[in-house]
Amino acid sequence: MVIEHNLDVIKTADWIVDLGPEGGSGGGEILVSGTPETVAECEASHTARFLKPLL
């Protein structure tokens, strides 16, 4: 398990659990979990917005 914000690491992961939608009291919910391709399709995920163009 790795806690990471580097998209080069995220895009090569086998499985991602994306928490959000924000940090602190505005987050902590699982928005999506799955492969990078699955995460990239989640409209609620800030990570997806930046990950999708890299895949």
XYZ file of N, CA and C in Angstrom, residues 21-55:
105
model
N -14.256 13.723 -1.689
C -13.747 14.431 -2.848
C -12.698 15.490 -2.509
N -12.639 15.944 -1.289
C -11.640 16.933 -0.863
C -10.801 16.321 0.250
N -9.931 17.116 0.840
C -9.141 16.662 1.977
C -9.818 17.025 3.291
N -9.273 16.523 4.374
C -9.769 16.857 5.713
C -11.225 16.494 5.899
N -11.981 17.425 6.487
C -13.392 17.149 6.785
C -14.247 17.049 5.522
N -13.720 17.480 4.377
C -14.457 17.394 3.114
C -14.183 16.114 2.352
N -13.472 15.192 2.979
C -13.097 13.968 2.276
C -13.352 12.735 3.103
N -12.537 11.725 2.836
C -12.633 10.493 3.603
C -13.598 9.467 3.044
N -14.268 9.801 1.967
C -15.182 8.857 1.329
C -14.451 8.158 0.183
N -14.735 6.883 -0.020
C -14.183 6.183 -1.177
C -15.006 6.595 -2.395
N -14.356 7.293 -3.324
C -15.034 7.730 -4.543
C -15.067 6.629 -5.583
N -13.954 5.910 -5.700
C -13.844 4.853 -6.700
C -12.660 3.974 -6.332
N -12.738 2.712 -6.673
C -11.585 1.829 -6.528
C -11.538 0.932 -7.750
N -10.321 0.643 -8.173
C -10.151 -0.213 -9.338
C -8.853 0.080 -10.050
N -8.798 -0.323 -11.291
C -7.613 -0.098 -12.110
C -7.500 1.393 -12.434
N -6.333 1.827 -12.896
C -6.211 3.230 -13.302
C -7.268 3.632 -14.343
N -7.586 2.735 -15.256
C -8.593 3.030 -16.274
C -9.977 3.231 -15.659
N -10.312 2.438 -14.655
C -11.592 2.587 -13.959
C -11.644 3.914 -13.224
N -10.584 4.234 -12.508
C -10.526 5.487 -11.749
C -10.633 6.684 -12.691
N -9.988 6.610 -13.839
C -9.982 7.721 -14.794
C -11.375 8.068 -15.305
N -12.320 7.154 -15.196
C -13.681 7.397 -15.677
C -14.616 7.954 -14.604
N -14.145 8.110 -13.378
C -14.994 8.588 -12.278
C -15.113 10.112 -12.326
N -16.295 10.608 -12.620
C -16.510 12.050 -12.745
C -16.352 12.799 -11.430
N -16.541 12.137 -10.298
C -16.435 12.798 -8.996
C -14.993 12.923 -8.507
N -14.068 12.281 -9.193
C -12.681 12.200 -8.739
C -11.807 13.288 -9.348
N -11.126 14.057 -8.472
C -10.135 15.025 -8.957
C -8.961 14.280 -9.590
N -8.601 13.146 -9.024
C -7.507 12.337 -9.568
C -7.799 11.953 -11.013
N -9.026 11.560 -11.290
C -9.409 11.123 -12.636
C -9.172 12.204 -13.675
N -9.455 13.433 -13.302
C -9.312 14.550 -14.244
C -7.878 14.670 -14.759
N -6.905 14.400 -13.889
C -5.498 14.506 -14.268
C -4.929 13.188 -14.791
N -5.503 12.071 -14.347
C -5.017 10.754 -14.744
C -5.443 10.385 -16.163
N -6.668 10.698 -16.517
C -7.233 10.267 -17.802
C -6.360 10.639 -19.005
N -5.840 11.861 -19.110
C -5.014 12.194 -20.282
C -3.704 11.406 -20.370
N -3.271 10.810 -19.267
C -2.009 10.073 -19.253
C -2.157 8.615 -19.659
N -3.385 8.135 -19.750
C -3.613 6.714 -20.054
C -3.844 6.490 -21.534
